[in-house]
GROMACS .gro file of N, CA and C in nm:
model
  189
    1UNK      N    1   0.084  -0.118   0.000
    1UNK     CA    2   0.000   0.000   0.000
    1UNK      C    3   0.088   0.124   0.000
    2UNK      N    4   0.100   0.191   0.137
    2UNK     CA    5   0.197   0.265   0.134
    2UNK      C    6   0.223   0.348   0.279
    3UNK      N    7   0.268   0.460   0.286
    3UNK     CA    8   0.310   0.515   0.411
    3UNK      C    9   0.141   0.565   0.473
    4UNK      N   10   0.074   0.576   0.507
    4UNK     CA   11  -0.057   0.605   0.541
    4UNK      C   12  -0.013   0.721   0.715
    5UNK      N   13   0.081   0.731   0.740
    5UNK     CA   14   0.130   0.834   0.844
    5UNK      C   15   0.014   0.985   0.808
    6UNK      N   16  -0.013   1.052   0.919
    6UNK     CA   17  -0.037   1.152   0.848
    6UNK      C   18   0.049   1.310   0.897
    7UNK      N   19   0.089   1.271   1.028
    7UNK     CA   20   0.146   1.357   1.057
    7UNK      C   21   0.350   1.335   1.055
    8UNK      N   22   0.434   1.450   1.045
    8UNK     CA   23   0.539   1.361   1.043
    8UNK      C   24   0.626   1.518   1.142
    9UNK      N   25   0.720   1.445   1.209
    9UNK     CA   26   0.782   1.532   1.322
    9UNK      C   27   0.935   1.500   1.291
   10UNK      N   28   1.022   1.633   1.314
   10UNK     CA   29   1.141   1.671   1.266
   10UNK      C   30   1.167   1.732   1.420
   11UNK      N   31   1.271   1.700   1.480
   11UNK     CA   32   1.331   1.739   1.596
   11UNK      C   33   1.417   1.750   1.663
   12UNK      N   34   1.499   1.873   1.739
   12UNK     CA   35   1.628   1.822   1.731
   12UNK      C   36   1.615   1.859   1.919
   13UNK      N   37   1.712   1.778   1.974
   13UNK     CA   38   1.724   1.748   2.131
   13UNK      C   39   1.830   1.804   2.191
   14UNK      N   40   1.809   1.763   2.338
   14UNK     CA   41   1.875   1.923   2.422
   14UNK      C   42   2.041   1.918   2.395
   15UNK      N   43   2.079   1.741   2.324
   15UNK     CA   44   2.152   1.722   2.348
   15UNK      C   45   2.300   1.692   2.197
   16UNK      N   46   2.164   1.775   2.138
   16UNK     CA   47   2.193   1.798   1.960
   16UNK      C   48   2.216   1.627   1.871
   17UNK      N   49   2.072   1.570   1.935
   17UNK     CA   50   2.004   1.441   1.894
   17UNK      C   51   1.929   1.502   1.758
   18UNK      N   52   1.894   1.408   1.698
   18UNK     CA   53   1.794   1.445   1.572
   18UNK      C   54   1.676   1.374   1.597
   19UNK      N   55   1.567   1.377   1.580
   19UNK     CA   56   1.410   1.330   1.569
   19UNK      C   57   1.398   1.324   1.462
   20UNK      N   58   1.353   1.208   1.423
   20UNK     CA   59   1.259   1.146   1.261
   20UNK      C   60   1.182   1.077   1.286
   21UNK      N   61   1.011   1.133   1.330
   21UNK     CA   62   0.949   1.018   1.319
   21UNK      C   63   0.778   1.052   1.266
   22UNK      N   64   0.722   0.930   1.257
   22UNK     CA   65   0.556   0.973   1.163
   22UNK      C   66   0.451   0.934   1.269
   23UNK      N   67   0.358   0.981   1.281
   23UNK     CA   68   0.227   0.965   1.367
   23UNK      C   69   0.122   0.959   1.321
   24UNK      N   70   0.001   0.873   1.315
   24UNK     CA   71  -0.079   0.837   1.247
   24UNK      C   72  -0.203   0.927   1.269
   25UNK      N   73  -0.229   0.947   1.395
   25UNK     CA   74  -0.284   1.042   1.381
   25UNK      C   75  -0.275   1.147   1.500
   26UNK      N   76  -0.344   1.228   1.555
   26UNK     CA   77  -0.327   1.331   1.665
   26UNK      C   78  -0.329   1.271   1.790
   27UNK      N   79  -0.387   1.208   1.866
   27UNK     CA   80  -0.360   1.096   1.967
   27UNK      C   81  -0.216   1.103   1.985
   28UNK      N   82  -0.200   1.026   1.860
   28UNK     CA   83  -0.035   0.953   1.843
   28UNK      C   84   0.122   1.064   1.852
   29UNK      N   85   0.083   1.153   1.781
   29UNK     CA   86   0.150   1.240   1.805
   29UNK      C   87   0.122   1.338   1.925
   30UNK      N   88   0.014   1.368   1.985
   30UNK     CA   89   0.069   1.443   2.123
   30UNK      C   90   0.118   1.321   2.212
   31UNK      N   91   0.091   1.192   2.213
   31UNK     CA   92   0.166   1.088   2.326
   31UNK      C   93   0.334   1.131   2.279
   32UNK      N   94   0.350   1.136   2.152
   32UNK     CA   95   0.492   1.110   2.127
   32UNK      C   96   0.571   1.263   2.183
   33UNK      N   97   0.473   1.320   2.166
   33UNK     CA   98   0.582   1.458   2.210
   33UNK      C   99   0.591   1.468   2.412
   34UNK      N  100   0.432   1.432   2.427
   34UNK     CA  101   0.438   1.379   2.565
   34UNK      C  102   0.533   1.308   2.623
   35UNK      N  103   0.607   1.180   2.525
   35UNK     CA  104   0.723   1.116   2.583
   35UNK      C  105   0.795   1.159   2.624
   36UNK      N  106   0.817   1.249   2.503
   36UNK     CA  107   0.989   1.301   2.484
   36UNK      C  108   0.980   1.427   2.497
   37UNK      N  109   0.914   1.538   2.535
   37UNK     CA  110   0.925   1.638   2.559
   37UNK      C  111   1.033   1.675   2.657
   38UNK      N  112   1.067   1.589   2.784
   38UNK     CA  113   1.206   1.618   2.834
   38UNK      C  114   1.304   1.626   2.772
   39UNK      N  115   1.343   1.542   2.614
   39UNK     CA  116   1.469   1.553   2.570
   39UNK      C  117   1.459   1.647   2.428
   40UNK      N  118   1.343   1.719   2.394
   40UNK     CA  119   1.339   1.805   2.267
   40UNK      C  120   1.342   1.971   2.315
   41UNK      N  121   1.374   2.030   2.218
   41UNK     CA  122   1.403   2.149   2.253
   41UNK      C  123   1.256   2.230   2.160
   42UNK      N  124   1.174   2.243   2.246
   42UNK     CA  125   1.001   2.275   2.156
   42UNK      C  126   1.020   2.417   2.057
   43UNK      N  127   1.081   2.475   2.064
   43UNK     CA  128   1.085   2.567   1.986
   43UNK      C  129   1.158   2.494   1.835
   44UNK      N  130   1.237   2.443   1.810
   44UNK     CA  131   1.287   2.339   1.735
   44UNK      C  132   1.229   2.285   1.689
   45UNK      N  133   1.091   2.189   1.699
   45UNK     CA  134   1.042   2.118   1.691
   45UNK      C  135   0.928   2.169   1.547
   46UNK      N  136   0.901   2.073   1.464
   46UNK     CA  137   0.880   2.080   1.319
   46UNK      C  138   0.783   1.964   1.281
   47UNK      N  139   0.645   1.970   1.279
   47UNK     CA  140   0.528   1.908   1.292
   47UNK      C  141   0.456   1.936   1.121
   48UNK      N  142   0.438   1.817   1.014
   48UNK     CA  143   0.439   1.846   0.942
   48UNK      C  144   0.275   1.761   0.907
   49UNK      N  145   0.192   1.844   0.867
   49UNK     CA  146   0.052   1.748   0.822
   49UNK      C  147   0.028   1.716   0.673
   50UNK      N  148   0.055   1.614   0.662
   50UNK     CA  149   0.041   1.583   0.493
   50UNK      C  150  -0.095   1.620   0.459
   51UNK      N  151  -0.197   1.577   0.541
   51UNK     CA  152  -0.327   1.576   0.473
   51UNK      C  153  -0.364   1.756   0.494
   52UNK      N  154  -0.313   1.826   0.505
   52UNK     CA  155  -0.335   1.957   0.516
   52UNK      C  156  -0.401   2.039   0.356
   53UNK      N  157  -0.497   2.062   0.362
   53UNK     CA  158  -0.482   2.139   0.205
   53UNK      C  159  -0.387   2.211   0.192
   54UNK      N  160  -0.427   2.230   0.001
   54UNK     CA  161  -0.295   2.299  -0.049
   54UNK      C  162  -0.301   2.478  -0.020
   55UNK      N  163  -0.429   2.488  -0.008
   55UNK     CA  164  -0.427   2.701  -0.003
   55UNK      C  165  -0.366   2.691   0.109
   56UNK      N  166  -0.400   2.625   0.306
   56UNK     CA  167  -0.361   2.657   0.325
   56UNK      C  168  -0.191   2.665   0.373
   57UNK      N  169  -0.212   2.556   0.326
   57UNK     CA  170  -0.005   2.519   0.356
   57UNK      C  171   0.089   2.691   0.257
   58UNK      N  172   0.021   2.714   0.159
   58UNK     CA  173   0.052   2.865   0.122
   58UNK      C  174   0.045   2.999   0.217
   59UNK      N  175  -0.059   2.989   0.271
   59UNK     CA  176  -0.083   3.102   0.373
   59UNK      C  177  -0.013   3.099   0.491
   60UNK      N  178   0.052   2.941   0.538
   60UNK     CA  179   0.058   2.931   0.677
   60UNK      C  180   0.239   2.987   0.659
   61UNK      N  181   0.216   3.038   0.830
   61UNK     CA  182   0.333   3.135   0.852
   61UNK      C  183   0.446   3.069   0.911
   62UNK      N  184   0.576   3.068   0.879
   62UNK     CA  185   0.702   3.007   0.976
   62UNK      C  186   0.732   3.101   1.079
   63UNK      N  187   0.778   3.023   1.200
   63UNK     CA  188   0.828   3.117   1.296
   63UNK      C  189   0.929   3.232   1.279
   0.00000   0.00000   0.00000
C-alpha cells in the first residue's frame, strides 16, 4: 500500500540528537511529544501534516 502516516515530526534534542518520526494520527502524536518532551528542545520542533490542504499550507506562517 503505502506510508498512510499523516502527521510527520522533525526534531532536534537538548543534546543535539535528531528526531525522525511519523504519527498516524493526533492521539499519536501528542503521546509522542508527551514522551519526549524532556529531551526536545520545543521551539525546534517541526510538525508536518500531509493531509493539510494545499491554499492553506501557502498562507501558513514560519516562525
Amino acid at each position: 500500500m503505502g506510508n498512510t502516516s499523516r502527521y510527520v515530526i522533525n526534531g532536534v534534542g537538548k543534546n543535539g540528537e535528531t528526531y525522525f518520526t511519523s504519527c498516524h494520527d493526533k492521539h499519536d502524536l501528542k503521546k509522542w511529544i508527551a514522551d519526549h518532551e524532556h529531551r526536545l528542545l520545543m521551539n525546534e520542533l517541526k510538525i508536518i501534516d500531509k493531509k493539510k490542504p494545499a491554499l492553506l499550507k501557502l498562507f501558513s506562517f514560519k516562525r
